[in-house]
Tab-separated table of C-alpha atoms in Angstrom:
chain	number	residue	atom	x	y	z
S	1	MET	CA	-15.140	-12.773	22.954
S	2	ASP	CA	-15.383	-9.468	21.118
S	3	PHE	CA	-12.501	-8.703	18.780
S	4	LYS	CA	-11.976	-4.958	18.232
S	5	LEU	CA	-10.163	-3.185	15.432
S	6	PRO	CA	-6.766	-2.358	16.949
S	7	GLU	CA	-4.769	0.801	16.321
S	8	ILE	CA	-2.569	0.225	13.277
S	9	GLY	CA	0.203	2.780	13.543
S	10	GLU	CA	0.234	6.127	15.339
S	11	GLY	CA	-2.689	8.432	14.746
S	12	THR	CA	-4.860	5.864	12.985
S	13	ALA	CA	-8.545	6.557	13.704
S	14	GLU	CA	-10.304	4.179	11.303
S	15	GLY	CA	-9.761	1.411	8.790
S	16	GLU	CA	-11.578	-0.103	5.837
S	17	ILE	CA	-12.367	-3.817	5.840
S	18	ILE	CA	-10.805	-4.937	2.563
S	19	LYS	CA	-11.164	-8.714	2.819
S	20	TRP	CA	-12.210	-11.235	5.432
S	21	LEU	CA	-9.755	-14.132	5.538
S	22	VAL	CA	-12.031	-16.318	7.703
S	23	ALA	CA	-15.729	-17.227	7.726
S	24	VAL	CA	-18.260	-17.945	10.473
S	25	GLY	CA	-17.583	-21.427	11.820
S	26	ASP	CA	-13.872	-21.416	10.980
S	27	GLU	CA	-11.535	-22.609	13.696
S	28	VAL	CA	-8.407	-20.470	13.968
S	29	ASP	CA	-5.105	-20.709	15.782
S	30	GLU	CA	-3.002	-17.984	17.343
S	31	ASP	CA	-1.616	-15.623	14.664
S	32	THR	CA	-3.987	-16.950	11.969
S	33	PRO	CA	-4.700	-13.968	9.626
S	34	LEU	CA	-8.289	-12.840	10.252
S	35	VAL	CA	-8.894	-9.777	8.110
S	36	GLU	CA	-7.164	-7.406	5.695
S	37	VAL	CA	-7.595	-3.773	6.755
S	38	MET	CA	-6.603	-0.566	4.967
S	39	THR	CA	-5.866	2.737	6.689
S	40	ASP	CA	-4.762	6.004	5.116
S	41	LYS	CA	-1.170	4.816	5.519
S	42	ALA	CA	-1.005	1.091	4.810
S	43	THR	CA	-2.851	-2.181	4.231
S	44	VAL	CA	-2.173	-4.921	6.787
S	45	GLU	CA	-3.425	-8.329	7.855
S	46	ILE	CA	-4.733	-8.485	11.412
S	47	PRO	CA	-3.831	-11.778	13.160
S	48	SER	CA	-5.814	-13.712	15.749
S	49	PRO	CA	-4.645	-13.222	19.350
S	50	GLY	CA	-5.359	-16.875	20.158
S	51	PRO	CA	-7.174	-20.068	19.085
S	52	GLY	CA	-10.950	-20.193	18.819
S	53	ILE	CA	-13.979	-20.426	16.540
S	54	VAL	CA	-15.381	-17.514	14.525
S	55	ALA	CA	-18.959	-16.945	15.728
S	56	GLU	CA	-19.864	-13.656	14.035
S	57	LEU	CA	-18.512	-11.076	11.578
S	58	ARG	CA	-19.830	-7.627	12.462
S	59	ALA	CA	-18.409	-5.647	9.543
S	60	ALA	CA	-18.768	-6.242	5.832
S	61	GLU	CA	-16.056	-5.913	3.222
S	62	GLY	CA	-15.967	-2.266	2.199
S	63	ASP	CA	-17.119	-0.953	5.606
S	64	VAL	CA	-15.055	1.808	7.226
S	65	VAL	CA	-14.935	1.232	10.992
S	66	ASP	CA	-13.438	3.157	13.891
S	67	VAL	CA	-10.470	1.898	15.871
S	68	GLY	CA	-11.853	0.101	18.929
S	69	ALA	CA	-15.087	-0.962	17.221
S	70	VAL	CA	-16.041	-4.656	17.469
S	71	ILE	CA	-15.530	-6.233	14.039
S	72	MET	CA	-15.930	-9.913	14.926
S	73	VAL	CA	-16.884	-12.243	17.759
S	74	PHE	CA	-15.288	-15.494	18.845
S	75	GLY	CA	-17.658	-18.133	20.197
S	76	ASP	CA	-17.689	-21.402	22.116
S	77	GLY	CA	-18.061	-24.820	20.530
S	78	GLY	CA	-21.797	-24.356	20.014
S	79	GLY	CA	-21.324	-21.092	18.164
S	80	ALA	CA	-22.542	-18.879	21.022
S	81	PRO	CA	-20.417	-15.779	21.628
S	82	VAL	CA	-18.102	-15.965	24.632
S	83	PRO	CA	-19.195	-13.513	27.375
S	84	THR	CA	-17.018	-10.411	27.271
S	85	SER	CA	-17.889	-8.702	30.588
S	86	PRO	CA	-14.713	-8.221	32.660
S	87	PRO	CA	-14.590	-9.023	36.384
S	88	ALA	CA	-16.155	-6.382	38.628
S	89	GLU	CA	-12.777	-5.243	39.940
S	90	GLU	CA	-11.667	-4.601	36.337
S	91	ALA	CA	-14.713	-2.484	35.362
S	92	GLY	CA	-13.753	0.862	33.898
S	93	ARG	CA	-10.146	-0.077	33.370
S	94	VAL	CA	-8.699	1.318	30.122
S	95	PRO	CA	-6.035	-0.762	28.350
S	96	GLU	CA	-2.668	0.910	27.963
S	97	PRO	CA	-2.249	2.200	24.373
S	98	VAL	CA	0.252	0.409	22.209
S	99	ALA	CA	2.351	2.536	19.825
S	100	THR	CA	4.600	0.820	17.295
S	101	ARG	CA	5.658	1.506	13.725
S	102	ASP	CA	5.305	-2.134	12.766
S	103	SER	CA	1.613	-2.349	11.984
S	104	VAL	CA	1.244	-6.119	12.219
S	105	ASP	CA	3.018	-6.299	15.585
S	106	ALA	CA	0.864	-3.393	16.777
S	107	ALA	CA	-2.313	-5.242	15.873
S	108	ARG	CA	-1.140	-8.385	17.634
S	109	ALA	CA	0.047	-6.491	20.726
S	110	VAL	CA	-3.173	-4.526	21.169
S	111	ALA	CA	-5.334	-7.626	20.786
S	112	ARG	CA	-3.291	-9.531	23.347
S	113	ALA	CA	-3.300	-6.547	25.734
S	114	GLU	CA	-7.101	-6.552	25.731
S	115	LEU	CA	-7.117	-10.237	26.702
S	116	GLU	CA	-4.647	-9.646	29.549
S	117	ASP	CA	-6.458	-6.553	30.865
S	118	ALA	CA	-9.663	-8.555	31.265
S	119	GLU	CA	-7.715	-11.186	33.278
S	120	ARG	CA	-9.569	-14.005	31.583
S	121	PRO	CA	-8.379	-17.621	31.773
S	122	VAL	CA	-6.172	-18.897	28.993
S	123	TRP	CA	-8.330	-19.143	25.876
S	124	GLU	CA	-8.365	-22.816	24.949
S	125	ALA	CA	-9.683	-24.128	21.652
S	126	PRO	CA	-13.258	-25.223	22.465
S	127	ALA	CA	-14.469	-28.739	21.881
S	128	PRO	CA	-16.807	-29.151	18.928
S	129	GLY	CA	-20.517	-29.131	19.692
S	130	PRO	CA	-23.261	-31.117	17.977
S	131	GLY	CA	-22.956	-30.950	14.215
S	132	ARG	CA	-19.552	-29.243	14.391
S	133	VAL	CA	-16.136	-30.689	13.642
S	134	HIS	CA	-12.577	-29.647	14.329
S	135	SER	CA	-10.856	-28.422	11.164
S	136	THR	CA	-8.736	-25.570	9.879
S	137	PRO	CA	-10.103	-22.837	7.565
S	138	ALA	CA	-8.074	-24.330	4.713
S	139	THR	CA	-9.621	-27.771	5.265
S	140	ARG	CA	-13.129	-26.290	5.358
S	141	ARG	CA	-12.545	-24.441	2.095
S	142	LEU	CA	-11.196	-27.615	0.489
S	143	ALA	CA	-14.272	-29.533	1.637
S	144	ARG	CA	-16.574	-26.892	0.176
S	145	GLU	CA	-14.707	-26.967	-3.139
S	146	LYS	CA	-14.957	-30.765	-3.288
S	147	GLY	CA	-18.598	-30.802	-2.170
S	148	LEU	CA	-17.804	-32.982	0.854
S	149	ASP	CA	-19.773	-33.021	4.116
S	150	LEU	CA	-17.326	-32.538	7.002
S	151	THR	CA	-19.746	-34.049	9.510
S	152	ALA	CA	-19.472	-37.349	7.616
S	153	VAL	CA	-15.685	-37.431	7.992
S	154	GLN	CA	-13.943	-39.285	10.811
S	155	GLY	CA	-11.056	-36.993	11.768
S	156	SER	CA	-7.673	-38.630	12.273
S	157	GLY	CA	-5.946	-35.597	13.786
S	158	ARG	CA	-5.460	-34.751	17.440
S	159	GLY	CA	-8.766	-34.400	19.239
S	160	GLY	CA	-10.658	-35.662	16.188
S	161	ARG	CA	-9.484	-32.793	13.941
S	162	VAL	CA	-10.324	-33.418	10.270
S	163	MET	CA	-7.178	-33.405	8.137
S	164	LYS	CA	-6.679	-33.033	4.389
S	165	GLU	CA	-5.807	-36.737	4.220
S	166	ASP	CA	-9.243	-37.557	5.664
S	167	LEU	CA	-10.894	-35.650	2.829
S	168	ASP	CA	-8.731	-37.476	0.280
S	169	ARG	CA	-9.824	-40.847	1.701
S	170	LEU	CA	-13.501	-39.871	1.622
S	171	GLU	CA	-13.220	-38.611	-1.929
S	172	SER	CA	-11.517	-41.818	-3.086
S	173	LYS	CA	-14.537	-43.902	-2.032
S	174	ALA	CA	-17.167	-44.861	-4.577
S	175	VAL	CA	-19.306	-41.857	-5.440
S	176	ALA	CA	-22.609	-41.860	-7.316
S	177	PRO	CA	-22.483	-40.176	-10.751
S	178	THR	CA	-24.759	-37.354	-9.676
S	179	ASP	CA	-22.625	-36.740	-6.594
S	180	ALA	CA	-19.460	-36.710	-8.697
S	181	ALA	CA	-20.946	-34.097	-10.994
S	182	ALA	CA	-21.901	-31.952	-8.029
S	183	ALA	CA	-18.438	-32.293	-6.524
S	184	SER	CA	-16.749	-31.179	-9.736
S	185	ALA	CA	-18.951	-28.105	-10.143
S	186	PRO	CA	-17.871	-24.912	-8.361
S	187	THR	CA	-20.032	-24.160	-5.337
S	188	ALA	CA	-21.432	-20.782	-4.403
S	189	ALA	CA	-19.070	-20.649	-1.421
S	190	ALA	CA	-16.072	-20.988	-3.736
S	191	VAL	CA	-16.906	-17.740	-5.546
S	192	PRO	CA	-15.241	-14.712	-3.885
S	193	ALA	CA	-17.768	-12.369	-2.294
S	194	SER	CA	-16.176	-9.407	-4.047
S	195	ALA	CA	-16.397	-10.903	-7.536
S	196	PRO	CA	-18.437	-8.674	-9.864
S	197	THR	CA	-21.787	-9.918	-11.124
S	198	PRO	CA	-21.531	-10.569	-14.869
S	199	ALA	CA	-23.538	-8.172	-16.974
S	200	GLN	CA	-26.726	-9.736	-18.360
S	201	PRO	CA	-27.646	-9.175	-22.024
S	202	SER	CA	-30.446	-6.681	-22.443
S	203	ALA	CA	-33.755	-7.793	-23.874
S	204	GLU	CA	-34.026	-4.495	-25.759
S	205	ALA	CA	-31.962	-4.309	-28.931
S	206	GLY	CA	-29.398	-1.496	-28.952
S	207	GLU	CA	-29.152	-1.101	-25.151
S	208	HIS	CA	-25.658	-0.933	-23.657
S	209	LEU	CA	-24.457	-3.644	-21.266
S	210	GLU	CA	-23.273	-2.517	-17.860
S	211	GLU	CA	-21.172	-4.005	-15.116
S	212	ARG	CA	-21.058	-2.742	-11.540
S	213	VAL	CA	-18.211	-3.512	-9.148
S	214	PRO	CA	-17.700	-2.267	-5.563
S	215	PHE	CA	-15.726	0.994	-5.387
S	216	ARG	CA	-13.607	0.297	-2.345
S	217	GLY	CA	-10.149	-0.598	-1.094
S	218	LEU	CA	-7.075	1.143	-2.454
S	219	ARG	CA	-8.989	2.602	-5.410
S	220	ARG	CA	-11.416	4.385	-3.069
S	221	ARG	CA	-8.571	5.563	-0.831
S	222	ILE	CA	-6.746	7.004	-3.842
S	223	ALA	CA	-9.931	8.774	-4.939
S	224	GLU	CA	-10.441	10.301	-1.492
S	225	ARG	CA	-6.858	11.573	-1.250
S	226	LEU	CA	-6.792	13.012	-4.781
S	227	ALA	CA	-10.179	14.667	-4.308
S	228	GLU	CA	-8.957	16.208	-1.048
S	229	ALA	CA	-5.755	17.478	-2.686
S	230	SER	CA	-7.669	18.935	-5.622
S	231	ARG	CA	-10.234	20.579	-3.325
S	232	VAL	CA	-7.750	22.048	-0.823
S	233	ILE	CA	-4.778	22.966	-3.031
S	234	PRO	CA	-4.958	25.539	-5.854
S	235	HIS	CA	-2.638	23.781	-8.336
S	236	PHE	CA	-0.569	25.294	-11.089
S	237	THR	CA	1.854	23.377	-13.318
S	238	TYR	CA	5.002	24.705	-14.976
S	239	VAL	CA	6.698	22.710	-17.765
S	240	GLU	CA	10.238	22.972	-19.117
S	241	GLU	CA	12.231	20.896	-21.584
S	242	CYS	CA	15.594	19.444	-20.611
S	243	ASP	CA	18.521	18.213	-22.706
S	244	ALA	CA	19.164	14.806	-21.119
S	245	THR	CA	21.896	13.715	-23.558
S	246	GLU	CA	24.646	13.813	-20.923
S	247	ILE	CA	22.428	12.041	-18.391
S	248	VAL	CA	21.715	9.278	-20.930
S	249	GLU	CA	25.450	8.715	-21.359
S	250	LEU	CA	26.128	8.833	-17.620
S	251	ARG	CA	23.294	6.429	-16.924
S	252	ALA	CA	24.639	3.984	-19.559
S	253	GLU	CA	27.939	3.935	-17.661
S	254	ALA	CA	26.224	3.484	-14.299
S	255	LYS	CA	23.897	0.791	-15.680
S	256	GLU	CA	26.851	-1.349	-16.776
S	257	VAL	CA	28.652	-0.987	-13.443
S	258	GLY	CA	25.446	-1.547	-11.472
S	259	ALA	CA	24.578	-4.710	-13.410
S	260	ALA	CA	27.880	-6.230	-12.326
S	261	HIS	CA	26.783	-5.719	-8.704
S	262	GLY	CA	23.174	-6.793	-9.163
S	263	ILE	CA	21.834	-3.215	-9.139
S	264	LYS	CA	19.235	-2.050	-11.646
S	265	VAL	CA	20.053	1.593	-12.466
S	266	THR	CA	17.203	3.592	-14.026
S	267	TYR	CA	17.015	7.316	-14.783
S	268	LEU	CA	15.082	8.051	-11.587
S	269	PRO	CA	18.139	8.347	-9.268
S	270	PHE	CA	19.587	11.106	-11.481
S	271	PHE	CA	16.365	13.110	-11.389
S	272	MET	CA	16.104	12.682	-7.629
S	273	LYS	CA	19.657	13.912	-7.034
S	274	ALA	CA	18.930	16.993	-9.151
S	275	MET	CA	15.698	17.514	-7.170
S	276	VAL	CA	17.653	17.565	-3.894
S	277	GLU	CA	20.120	20.191	-5.060
S	278	ALA	CA	17.392	22.354	-6.595
S	279	VAL	CA	15.258	22.125	-3.450
S	280	LYS	CA	18.227	23.186	-1.328
S	281	LEU	CA	18.276	26.385	-3.416
S	282	HIS	CA	14.496	26.780	-3.038
S	283	PRO	CA	13.550	25.296	0.380
S	284	ILE	CA	9.941	26.508	0.145
S	285	LEU	CA	9.268	23.535	-2.152
S	286	ASN	CA	10.297	21.126	0.620
S	287	SER	CA	7.784	22.501	3.108
S	288	SER	CA	4.185	21.902	4.162
S	289	LEU	CA	1.403	24.127	5.452
S	290	ASP	CA	0.042	23.513	8.939
S	291	GLU	CA	-3.385	25.054	8.349
S	292	GLU	CA	-4.572	24.553	11.919
S	293	LYS	CA	-1.660	26.503	13.414
S	294	GLY	CA	-1.207	28.845	10.458
S	295	GLU	CA	2.475	27.925	10.053
S	296	LEU	CA	4.765	26.931	7.198
S	297	VAL	CA	6.886	23.931	8.169
S	298	TYR	CA	10.268	23.855	6.407
S	299	LYS	CA	11.756	20.348	6.190
S	300	HIS	CA	15.535	20.133	6.509
S	301	TYR	CA	15.509	16.523	5.378
S	302	TYR	CA	14.776	15.107	1.945
S	303	ASN	CA	12.356	12.186	1.811
S	304	PHE	CA	10.941	11.818	-1.684
S	305	GLY	CA	7.820	9.824	-2.480
S	306	ILE	CA	7.916	7.680	-5.622
S	307	ALA	CA	4.526	7.254	-7.310
S	308	THR	CA	4.385	3.523	-8.123
S	309	ASP	CA	1.822	1.779	-10.320
S	310	THR	CA	0.637	-1.554	-8.898
S	311	GLU	CA	-2.124	-4.032	-9.738
S	312	ARG	CA	-4.120	-2.628	-6.807
S	313	GLY	CA	-3.633	1.021	-7.778
S	314	LEU	CA	-1.241	3.888	-7.101
S	315	VAL	CA	1.082	3.490	-4.093
S	316	VAL	CA	3.642	6.108	-3.013
S	317	PRO	CA	6.522	4.597	-1.009
S	318	VAL	CA	8.994	7.115	0.410
S	319	LEU	CA	12.749	7.017	-0.138
S	320	LYS	CA	14.360	8.503	2.974
S	321	ASN	CA	17.424	10.793	3.121
S	322	VAL	CA	17.915	11.105	-0.632
S	323	ASP	CA	20.697	13.659	-0.099
S	324	ARG	CA	22.871	11.098	1.733
S	325	LEU	CA	22.769	8.361	-0.921
S	326	ASN	CA	24.757	8.019	-4.135
S	327	ILE	CA	23.322	6.921	-7.487
S	328	TYR	CA	23.822	3.196	-6.844
S	329	GLU	CA	22.392	3.360	-3.320
S	330	LEU	CA	19.369	5.252	-4.623
S	331	ALA	CA	18.880	2.704	-7.422
S	332	ARG	CA	18.981	-0.210	-4.971
S	333	GLU	CA	16.491	1.447	-2.602
S	334	ILE	CA	14.135	2.466	-5.441
S	335	ASP	CA	14.045	-1.134	-6.647
S	336	ARG	CA	13.313	-2.431	-3.127
S	337	LEU	CA	10.521	0.062	-2.496
S	338	ALA	CA	8.894	-0.532	-5.889
S	339	THR	CA	9.086	-4.324	-5.528
S	340	ASP	CA	7.537	-4.256	-2.049
S	341	ALA	CA	4.779	-1.904	-3.226
S	342	ARG	CA	3.861	-4.109	-6.187
S	343	ASN	CA	3.828	-7.211	-3.969
S	344	GLY	CA	1.722	-5.511	-1.289
S	345	ARG	CA	4.521	-5.758	1.296
S	346	SER	CA	5.197	-2.054	1.963
S	347	SER	CA	5.713	-1.310	5.644
S	348	LEU	CA	4.165	1.658	7.425
S	349	GLU	CA	7.651	3.177	7.670
S	350	ASP	CA	8.047	2.994	3.882
S	351	LEU	CA	4.733	4.789	3.253
S	352	THR	CA	5.089	7.794	5.564
S	353	GLY	CA	7.298	10.822	6.097
S	354	GLY	CA	7.505	12.190	2.542
S	355	THR	CA	8.453	15.823	1.888
S	356	MET	CA	8.059	15.916	-1.918
S	357	THR	CA	7.032	13.447	-4.637
S	358	ILE	CA	8.251	12.417	-8.085
S	359	THR	CA	6.193	10.551	-10.678
S	360	SER	CA	7.504	9.177	-13.958
S	361	THR	CA	5.806	7.815	-17.055
S	362	GLY	CA	9.091	7.579	-18.924
S	363	ASN	CA	8.862	3.830	-19.437
S	364	ILE	CA	5.419	4.340	-20.990
S	365	GLY	CA	5.934	7.584	-22.909
S	366	GLY	CA	4.211	10.955	-22.867
S	367	VAL	CA	5.271	14.537	-23.542
S	368	LEU	CA	3.369	16.414	-20.819
S	369	ALA	CA	1.927	15.714	-17.366
S	370	THR	CA	0.022	17.781	-14.792
S	371	PRO	CA	0.435	15.641	-11.648
S	372	ILE	CA	-1.686	16.211	-8.539
S	373	ILE	CA	0.208	17.144	-5.383
S	374	ASN	CA	0.436	14.579	-2.598
S	375	HIS	CA	-1.244	16.633	0.157
S	376	PRO	CA	0.071	18.122	2.469
S	377	GLU	CA	3.235	18.453	0.387
S	378	VAL	CA	3.835	21.586	-1.698
S	379	ALA	CA	5.265	20.171	-4.936
S	380	ILE	CA	5.405	17.136	-7.208
S	381	ILE	CA	7.712	16.558	-10.189
S	382	GLY	CA	6.462	14.769	-13.298
S	383	VAL	CA	8.954	13.121	-15.668
S	384	THR	CA	8.025	11.989	-19.173
S	385	ALA	CA	9.889	9.929	-21.798
S	386	ILE	CA	13.432	10.752	-22.928
S	387	ARG	CA	13.398	10.831	-26.730
S	388	PRO	CA	15.739	11.967	-29.506
S	389	ARG	CA	14.552	15.277	-30.975
S	390	ALA	CA	15.850	17.822	-33.456
S	391	VAL	CA	16.910	20.973	-31.562
S	392	VAL	CA	18.955	24.069	-32.320
S	393	ARG	CA	22.415	24.350	-30.764
S	394	ASN	CA	24.759	27.169	-31.753
S	395	GLY	CA	22.650	27.914	-34.792
S	396	GLN	CA	22.738	24.305	-35.987
S	397	ILE	CA	20.002	21.663	-35.997
S	398	VAL	CA	21.261	18.650	-34.056
S	399	ILE	CA	19.757	15.510	-32.551
S	400	ARG	CA	19.677	15.506	-28.735
S	401	GLU	CA	18.020	13.308	-26.102
S	402	MET	CA	15.229	15.532	-24.750
S	403	VAL	CA	12.735	15.182	-21.890
S	404	ASN	CA	9.927	17.406	-20.631
S	405	LEU	CA	9.711	18.020	-16.885
S	406	ALA	CA	6.618	19.345	-15.117
S	407	VAL	CA	6.303	20.654	-11.579
S	408	SER	CA	2.878	21.100	-9.973
S	409	LEU	CA	2.918	23.574	-7.090
S	410	ASP	CA	0.628	24.756	-4.312
S	411	HIS	CA	-0.166	28.346	-5.404
S	412	ARG	CA	-1.017	29.301	-1.819
S	413	ILE	CA	2.650	28.889	-0.973
S	414	VAL	CA	4.675	29.142	-4.202
S	415	ASP	CA	4.198	31.873	-6.800
S	416	GLY	CA	4.747	31.427	-10.522
S	417	ALA	CA	8.193	33.049	-10.780
S	418	PRO	CA	9.812	31.071	-7.900
S	419	GLY	CA	8.367	27.866	-9.362
S	420	ALA	CA	9.807	28.648	-12.810
S	421	ILE	CA	13.220	29.507	-11.329
S	422	PHE	CA	13.247	26.229	-9.388
S	423	MET	CA	12.621	24.282	-12.593
S	424	ARG	CA	15.288	26.278	-14.438
S	425	ASP	CA	17.829	25.359	-11.755
S	426	MET	CA	16.840	21.692	-11.781
S	427	VAL	CA	17.241	21.541	-15.556
S	428	ALA	CA	20.693	23.141	-15.274
S	429	LEU	CA	21.726	20.489	-12.745
S	430	LEU	CA	20.564	17.696	-15.077
S	431	GLU	CA	22.244	19.151	-18.146
S	432	ASP	CA	25.680	19.417	-16.486
S	433	PRO	CA	27.004	15.899	-15.812
S	434	LYS	CA	29.855	17.275	-13.696
S	435	LEU	CA	27.253	18.054	-11.035
S	436	GLN	CA	26.208	14.372	-10.839
S	437	THR	CA	28.582	11.953	-9.126
S	438	LEU	CA	27.926	8.235	-9.289
S	439	GLY	CA	29.680	7.146	-6.105
S	440	GLN	CA	30.515	3.530	-5.364
S	441	PRO	CA	28.075	0.604	-5.938
């Protein structure tokens, strides 16, 4: 049976094969994760629509494939692909599209719909053919790691399925020294396919060593989006300094109260609240350009993306309805979004619908940033570290907590003066603590 890449979220046209979670010959059950796929919105695991044996993988890790393209084939017990031709009366029938915001459920629903549309019999797990045994992918991997031959194992599970306990019993038997050495050594199958090849020392003295790794996955997606934004949008960045002394004091108060309620309060909620009020005064910054229709789209809602550093690369989850949340509610939602992003659990809903973006290096440092706009948005705010600096107030040199703020703008839509006035108003909102209310945790 052909297994096609399902639609993962509305408007998805293609996906990149990030990682195969099964191999040819693996026996899978319903809902067993088959493959990790990345779209321009999210990365999800696609589950199996039913039990069967993997006969063929038709896409390699790193390939970008269209929705509806065959990416793998399920076979019968002998490894031959299951015929996929539908009954004559079903020829030409197009499956009903499935639209859902939950990407994993969408994948499962589309796959099952294709099975039902073909009106095939219930897909039963095939009996093993000659030289093949019943086992799960995890058991097969364990056997490879231990150097054990599955065909030599008498399965104790239902239908002769080889269990982990069967491998343990086989391993506990007397093994020849040479076999033991082979079993303890890592096999080629145990090395991930995506692992980089170690650089080999050069025979020529003075030559540099090199290492090449595949440029794919989230890193490639980030590169494509940033290159598109840089190519399409004529950026300009305006920087202003801000006296954050009052915000530092207000945040210290909120941090203590929040800690008592299990809420981690950072500086980000205060900057986001100031962004909302400043954008309300300058709505052009909360818009986007529909180039196809030649229209500016003003957004009367405030969904701010939060640039988040993860082990896989930059992810931008979106905090919805910032104007309706108080400082503690914002802090709780920021923590949830950042945690999910770092753990690779962001939902499609959490990664879409942004109207403006904020990025902060405050926990690292820095005095200046020129962030790249998250296309098709119009503006992005960059926040650097808050540090004590000597400044002049009323003719006197005093120590204040200062921070530099940068706003990058789409010069097609926002001119220099409006951008500077926006930043002036945002700074004024941050410097007056009476304009920031904490609310209730």
